[in-house]
C-alpha positions as a printed NumPy array, in Angstrom:
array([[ 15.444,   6.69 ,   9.429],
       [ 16.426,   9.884,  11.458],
       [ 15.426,  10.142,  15.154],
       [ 13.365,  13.111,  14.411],
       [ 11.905,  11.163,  11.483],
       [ 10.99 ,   8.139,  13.535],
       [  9.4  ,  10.481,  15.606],
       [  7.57 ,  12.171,  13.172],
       [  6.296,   8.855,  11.613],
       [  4.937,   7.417,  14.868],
       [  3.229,  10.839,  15.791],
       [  1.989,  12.078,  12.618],
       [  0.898,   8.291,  11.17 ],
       [ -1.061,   8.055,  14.604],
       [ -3.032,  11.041,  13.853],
       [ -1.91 ,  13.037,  16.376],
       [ -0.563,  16.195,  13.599],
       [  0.008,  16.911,  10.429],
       [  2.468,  14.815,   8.151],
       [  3.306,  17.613,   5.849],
       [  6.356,  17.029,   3.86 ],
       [  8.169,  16.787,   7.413],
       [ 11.654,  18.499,   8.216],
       [ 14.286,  19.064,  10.939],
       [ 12.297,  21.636,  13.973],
       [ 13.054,  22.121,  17.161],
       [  9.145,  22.322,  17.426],
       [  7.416,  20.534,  20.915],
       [  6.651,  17.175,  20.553],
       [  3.286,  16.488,  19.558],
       [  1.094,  15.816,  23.042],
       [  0.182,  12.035,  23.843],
       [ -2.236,  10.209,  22.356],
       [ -5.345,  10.422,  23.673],
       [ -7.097,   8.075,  26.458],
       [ -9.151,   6.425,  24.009],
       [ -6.689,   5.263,  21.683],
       [ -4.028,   3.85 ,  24.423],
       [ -5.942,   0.246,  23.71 ],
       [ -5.196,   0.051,  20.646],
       [ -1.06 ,  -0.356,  18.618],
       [  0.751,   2.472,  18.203],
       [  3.905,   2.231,  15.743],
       [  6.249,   1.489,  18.213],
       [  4.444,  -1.736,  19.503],
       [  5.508,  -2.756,  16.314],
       [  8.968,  -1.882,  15.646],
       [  9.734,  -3.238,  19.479],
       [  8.929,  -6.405,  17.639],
       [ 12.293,  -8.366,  15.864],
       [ 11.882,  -7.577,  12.034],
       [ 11.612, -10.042,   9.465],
       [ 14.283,  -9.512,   6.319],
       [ 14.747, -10.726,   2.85 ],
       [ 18.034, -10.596,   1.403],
       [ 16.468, -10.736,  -2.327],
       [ 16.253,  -6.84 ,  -3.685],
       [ 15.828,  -6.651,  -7.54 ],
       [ 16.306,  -3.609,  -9.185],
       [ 13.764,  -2.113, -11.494],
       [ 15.655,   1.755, -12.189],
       [ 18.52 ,   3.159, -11.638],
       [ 17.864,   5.184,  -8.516],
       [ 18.55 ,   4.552,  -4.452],
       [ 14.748,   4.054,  -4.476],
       [ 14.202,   2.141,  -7.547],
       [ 13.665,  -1.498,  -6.158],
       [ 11.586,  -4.276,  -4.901],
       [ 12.473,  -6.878,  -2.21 ],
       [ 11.037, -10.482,  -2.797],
       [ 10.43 , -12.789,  -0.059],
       [ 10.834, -16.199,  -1.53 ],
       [  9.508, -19.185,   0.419],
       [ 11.071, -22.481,   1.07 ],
       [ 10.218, -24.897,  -1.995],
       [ 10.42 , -25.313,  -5.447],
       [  7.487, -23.229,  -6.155],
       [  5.68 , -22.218,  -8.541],
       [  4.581, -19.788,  -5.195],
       [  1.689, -18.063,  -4.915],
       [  2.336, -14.254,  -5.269],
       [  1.411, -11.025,  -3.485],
       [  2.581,  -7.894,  -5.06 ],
       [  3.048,  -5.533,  -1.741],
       [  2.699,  -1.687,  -1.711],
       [  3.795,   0.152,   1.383],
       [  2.019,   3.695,   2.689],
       [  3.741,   6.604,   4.328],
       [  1.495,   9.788,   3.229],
       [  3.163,   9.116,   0.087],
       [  6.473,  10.348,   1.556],
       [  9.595,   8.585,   1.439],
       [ 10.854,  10.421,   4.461],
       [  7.849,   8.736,   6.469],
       [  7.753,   5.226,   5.272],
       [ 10.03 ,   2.757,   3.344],
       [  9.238,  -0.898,   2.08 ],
       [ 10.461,  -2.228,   5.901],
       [  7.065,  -0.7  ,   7.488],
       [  5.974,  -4.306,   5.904],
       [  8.587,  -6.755,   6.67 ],
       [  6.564,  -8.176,   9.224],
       [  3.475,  -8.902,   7.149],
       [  5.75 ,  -9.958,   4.016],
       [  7.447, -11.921,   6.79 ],
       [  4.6  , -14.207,   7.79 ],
       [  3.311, -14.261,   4.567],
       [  6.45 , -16.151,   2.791],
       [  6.14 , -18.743,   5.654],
       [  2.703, -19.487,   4.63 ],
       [  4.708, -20.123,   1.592],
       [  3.619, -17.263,  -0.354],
       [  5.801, -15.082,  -2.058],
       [  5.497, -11.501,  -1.816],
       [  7.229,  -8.666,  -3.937],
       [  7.065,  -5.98 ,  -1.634],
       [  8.133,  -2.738,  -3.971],
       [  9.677,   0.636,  -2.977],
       [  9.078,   3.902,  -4.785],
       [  9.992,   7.523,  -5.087],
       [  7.567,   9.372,  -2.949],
       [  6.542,  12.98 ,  -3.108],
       [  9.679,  14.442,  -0.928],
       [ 12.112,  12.875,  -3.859],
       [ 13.483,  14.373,  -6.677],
       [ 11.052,  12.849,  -9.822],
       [  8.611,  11.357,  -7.025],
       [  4.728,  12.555,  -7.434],
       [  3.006,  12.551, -10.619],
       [  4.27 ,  10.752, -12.962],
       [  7.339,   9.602, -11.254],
       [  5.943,   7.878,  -8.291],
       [  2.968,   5.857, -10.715],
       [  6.503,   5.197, -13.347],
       [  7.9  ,   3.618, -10.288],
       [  5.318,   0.884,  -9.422],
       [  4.493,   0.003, -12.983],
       [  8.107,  -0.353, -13.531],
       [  8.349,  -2.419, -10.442],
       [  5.211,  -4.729, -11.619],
       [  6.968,  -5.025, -14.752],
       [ 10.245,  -6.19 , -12.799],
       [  7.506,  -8.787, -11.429],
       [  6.592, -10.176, -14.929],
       [ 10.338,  -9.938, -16.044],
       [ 11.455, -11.812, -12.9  ],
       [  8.868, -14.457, -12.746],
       [ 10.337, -17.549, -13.731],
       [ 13.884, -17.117, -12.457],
       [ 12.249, -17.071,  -8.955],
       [  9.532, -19.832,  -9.757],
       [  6.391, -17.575,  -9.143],
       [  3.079, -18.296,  -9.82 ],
       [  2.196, -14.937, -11.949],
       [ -1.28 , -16.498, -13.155],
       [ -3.424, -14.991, -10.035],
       [ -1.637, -11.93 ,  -8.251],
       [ -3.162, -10.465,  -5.118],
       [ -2.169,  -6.857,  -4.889],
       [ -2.283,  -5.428,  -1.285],
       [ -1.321,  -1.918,  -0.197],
       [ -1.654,  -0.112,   3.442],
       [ -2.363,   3.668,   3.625],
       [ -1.451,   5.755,   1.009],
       [ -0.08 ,   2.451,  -0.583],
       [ -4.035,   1.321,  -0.779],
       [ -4.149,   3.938,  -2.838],
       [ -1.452,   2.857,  -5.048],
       [ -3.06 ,  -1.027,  -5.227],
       [ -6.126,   0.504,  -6.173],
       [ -4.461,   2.81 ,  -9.029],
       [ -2.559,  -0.173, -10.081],
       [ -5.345,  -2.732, -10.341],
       [ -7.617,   0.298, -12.269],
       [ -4.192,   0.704, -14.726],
       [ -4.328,  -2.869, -15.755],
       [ -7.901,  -2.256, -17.023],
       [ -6.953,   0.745, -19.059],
       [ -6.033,   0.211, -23.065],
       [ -2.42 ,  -0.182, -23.985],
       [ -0.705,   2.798, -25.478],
       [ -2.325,   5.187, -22.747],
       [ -0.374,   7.12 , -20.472],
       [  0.962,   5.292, -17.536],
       [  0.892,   1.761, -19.101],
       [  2.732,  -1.41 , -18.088],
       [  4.625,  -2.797, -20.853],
       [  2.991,  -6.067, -18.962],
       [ -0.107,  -6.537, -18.436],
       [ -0.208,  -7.923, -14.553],
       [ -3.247, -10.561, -13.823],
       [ -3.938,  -9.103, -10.724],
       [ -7.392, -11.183,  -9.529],
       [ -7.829,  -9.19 ,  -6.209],
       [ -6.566,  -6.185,  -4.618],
       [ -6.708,  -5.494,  -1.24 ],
       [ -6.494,  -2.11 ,   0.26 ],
       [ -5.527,  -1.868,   4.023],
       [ -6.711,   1.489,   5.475],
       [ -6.593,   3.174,   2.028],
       [ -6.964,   6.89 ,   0.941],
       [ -7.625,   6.14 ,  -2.474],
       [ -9.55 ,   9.846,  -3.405],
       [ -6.871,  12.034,  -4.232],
       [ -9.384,  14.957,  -4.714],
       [-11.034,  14.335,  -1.248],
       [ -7.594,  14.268,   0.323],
       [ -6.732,  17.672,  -1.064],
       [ -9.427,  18.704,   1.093],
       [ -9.163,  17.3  ,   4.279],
       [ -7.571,  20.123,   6.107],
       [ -5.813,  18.889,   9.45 ],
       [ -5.473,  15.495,   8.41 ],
       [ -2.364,  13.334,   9.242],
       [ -1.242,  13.318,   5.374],
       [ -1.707,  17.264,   5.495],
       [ -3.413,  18.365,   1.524],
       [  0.082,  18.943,   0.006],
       [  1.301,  15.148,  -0.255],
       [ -2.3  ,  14.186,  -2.322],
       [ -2.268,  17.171,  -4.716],
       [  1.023,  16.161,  -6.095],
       [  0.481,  12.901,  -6.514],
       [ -3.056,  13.839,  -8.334],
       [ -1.046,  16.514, -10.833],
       [ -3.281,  18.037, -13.196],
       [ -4.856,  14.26 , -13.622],
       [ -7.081,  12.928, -11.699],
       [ -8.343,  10.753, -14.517],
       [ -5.102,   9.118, -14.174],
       [ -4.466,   9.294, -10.61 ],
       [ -7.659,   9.045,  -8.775],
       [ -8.586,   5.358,  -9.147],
       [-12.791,   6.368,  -8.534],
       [-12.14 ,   8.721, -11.652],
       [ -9.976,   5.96 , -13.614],
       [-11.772,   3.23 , -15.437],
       [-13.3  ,   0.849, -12.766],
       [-10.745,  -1.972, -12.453],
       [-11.548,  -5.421, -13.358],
       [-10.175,  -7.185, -10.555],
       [-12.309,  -7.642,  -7.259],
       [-11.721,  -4.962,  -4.79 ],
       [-11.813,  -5.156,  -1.504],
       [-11.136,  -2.453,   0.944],
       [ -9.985,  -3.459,   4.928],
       [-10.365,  -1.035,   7.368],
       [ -9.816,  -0.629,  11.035],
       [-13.107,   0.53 ,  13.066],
       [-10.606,   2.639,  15.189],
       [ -8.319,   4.115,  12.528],
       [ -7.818,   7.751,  13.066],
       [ -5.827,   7.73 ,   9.346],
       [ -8.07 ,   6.131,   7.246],
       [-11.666,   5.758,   8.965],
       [-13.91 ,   3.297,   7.296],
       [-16.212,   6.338,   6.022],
       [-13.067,   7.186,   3.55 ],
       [-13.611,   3.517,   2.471],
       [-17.532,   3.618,   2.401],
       [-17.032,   6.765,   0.4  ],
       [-15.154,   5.308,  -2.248],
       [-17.12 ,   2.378,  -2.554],
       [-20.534,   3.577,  -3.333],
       [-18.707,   6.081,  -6.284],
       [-18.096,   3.065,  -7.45 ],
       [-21.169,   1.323,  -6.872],
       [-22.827,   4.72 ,  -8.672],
       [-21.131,   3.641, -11.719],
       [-21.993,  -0.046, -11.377],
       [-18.921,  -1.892, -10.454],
       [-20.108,  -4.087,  -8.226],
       [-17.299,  -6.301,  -7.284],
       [-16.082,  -4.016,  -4.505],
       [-16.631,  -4.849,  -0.961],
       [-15.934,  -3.264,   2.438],
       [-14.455,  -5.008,   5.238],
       [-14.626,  -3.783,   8.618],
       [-12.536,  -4.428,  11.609],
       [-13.565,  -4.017,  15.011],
       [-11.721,  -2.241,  18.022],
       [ -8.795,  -2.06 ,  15.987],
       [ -6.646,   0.769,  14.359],
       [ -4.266,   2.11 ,  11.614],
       [ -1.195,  -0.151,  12.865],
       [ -2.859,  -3.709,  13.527],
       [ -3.565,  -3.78 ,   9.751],
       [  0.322,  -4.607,   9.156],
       [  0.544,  -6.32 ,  12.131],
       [  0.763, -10.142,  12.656],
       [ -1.602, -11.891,  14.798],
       [ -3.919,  -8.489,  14.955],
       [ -8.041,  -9.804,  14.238],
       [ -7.269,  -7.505,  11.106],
       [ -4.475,  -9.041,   9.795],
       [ -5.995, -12.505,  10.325],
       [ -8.844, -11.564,   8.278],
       [ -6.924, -10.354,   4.994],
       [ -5.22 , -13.54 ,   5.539],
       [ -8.234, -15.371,   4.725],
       [ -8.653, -12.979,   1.902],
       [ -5.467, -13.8  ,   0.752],
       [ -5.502, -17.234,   0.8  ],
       [ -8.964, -17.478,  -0.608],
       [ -7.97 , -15.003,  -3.46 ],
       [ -5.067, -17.214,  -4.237],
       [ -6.556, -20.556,  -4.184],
       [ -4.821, -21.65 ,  -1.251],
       [ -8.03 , -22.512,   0.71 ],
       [-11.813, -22.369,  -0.198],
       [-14.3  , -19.837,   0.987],
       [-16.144, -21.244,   3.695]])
């Protein structure tokens, strides 16, 4: 990632302008962040941190973005399994897979496994619609063509996403409940039981109205196309697996009305097993962030989804 990138990322993802489809500029900096958000992470708190890596990358495609990385735990296995969907605005030039190393990281030693994919976003030749939605089926087919070699437990996936990845988890989990022989079909059916979405912007439509916002209206209209019945997971065929949407109190990206929002469309059209989670004093960042009061509660969620511990 470029120095002007970087910078782009932290400044843009924090809200502070406009993340549309970002180039080289000798433009000002954007100004600081202001007073009220100093108590709360910014990216960098983040990246100062030493960064988890798997050396496990499986390709599902041809291309330099056409991957996944699995983080394998210790063990025999079989190992619980987390399909992982990064954010970015949808933009390749903002966000790779690494933005969750340090979540996939403390998740494999809790001795889950985690298939954290990457994906052709809008800036990329082929990325938008289709491309970008051919990437992470293909990818969650990878998952169900990989599973035994790597000794995962495929019976009960927990999809998460962050950002503009939520938005993917949610598309993903509403694909499986779609009929076969559809556009934009796994050849695999994945049993995802839960999908989590971590400060998501899962309305495509609203997002192509949000003028100002940190995304900017360009990155959503591309990835909606001409479909929104495909795209727009509130227009899609409610998904079958429980939902269950995390968001920050503080989070100037994806505030927990965006969430809200989505959730009682959904409620409108009876699917009740969606459910809103809200954090407290914390932001956009602390959702991918070990040892954040956010990330500690979607570890519960995990764990509970998975088996791994009872509700209680």
């Amino acid at each position: 990632m470029t120095t002007f990138i970087r910078t782009a990322f932290i400044a843009c993802l924090a809200g502070l302008t406009a993340c549309a489809m970002p180039q080289e500029s000798s433009e000002t900096p954007a100004p600081p962040p202001d007073a009220a958000d100093t108590d709360i992470m910014a990216w960098d708190d983040l990246f100062a941190r030493a960064k988890p890596e798997t050396d496990i990358r499986i390709p599902y495609g041809d291309g330099d973005l056409q991957f996944s990385e699995l983080w394998l735990p210790e063990g025999g296995g079989p190992h619980p399994t987390v399909l992982m969907i990064h954010g970015g605005c949808w933009q390749t030039d903002i966000a790779e897979r690494d933005i969750m190393n340090w979540i996939a990281g403390d998740l494999r030693a809790r001795g889950i496994a985690v298939w954290n994919i990457e994906y052709r976003g809008v800036d990329r030749a082929g990325g938008g619609f289709p491309g970008t939605y051919e990437d992470v089926l293909a990818a969650s087919d990878s998952l169900m063509a990989n599973w035994e070699r790597y000794s995962l437990d495929v019976e009960n996936i927990v999809a998460i996403g962050h950002s503009a990845g939520g938005h993917l988890a949610l598309w993903l989990a509403a694909r499986q409940s779609a009929f076969t022989g559809q556009p934009l079909t796994n050849r695999h059916r994945l049993p995802i039981s839960t999908v989590i979405s971590q400060g998501g912007l899962p309305d495509l439509e609203a997002g192509m109205q949000r003028e100002g916002h940190a995304c900017g209206t360009e990155a959503p209209r591309l990835m909606m196309g001409d479909r929104p019945d495909l795209t727009s997971p509130q227009r899609m065929p409610a998904a079958m697996a429980r939902q269950i949407l995390v968001n920050a109190e503080r989070d100037r990206i994806a505030p927990p009305a965006y969430a809200e929002a989505y959730r009682n469309a959904n409620l409108a059209r009876d699917a009740t097993n969606i459910e809103l989670v809200v954090i407290p004093g914390e932001g956009h960042v602390e959702l991918v962030s070990p040892g954040t009061a956010s990330w500690e509660r979607q570890l519960d969620l995990i764990e509970i989804a998975l088996g791994i511990r009872d509700a209680g």
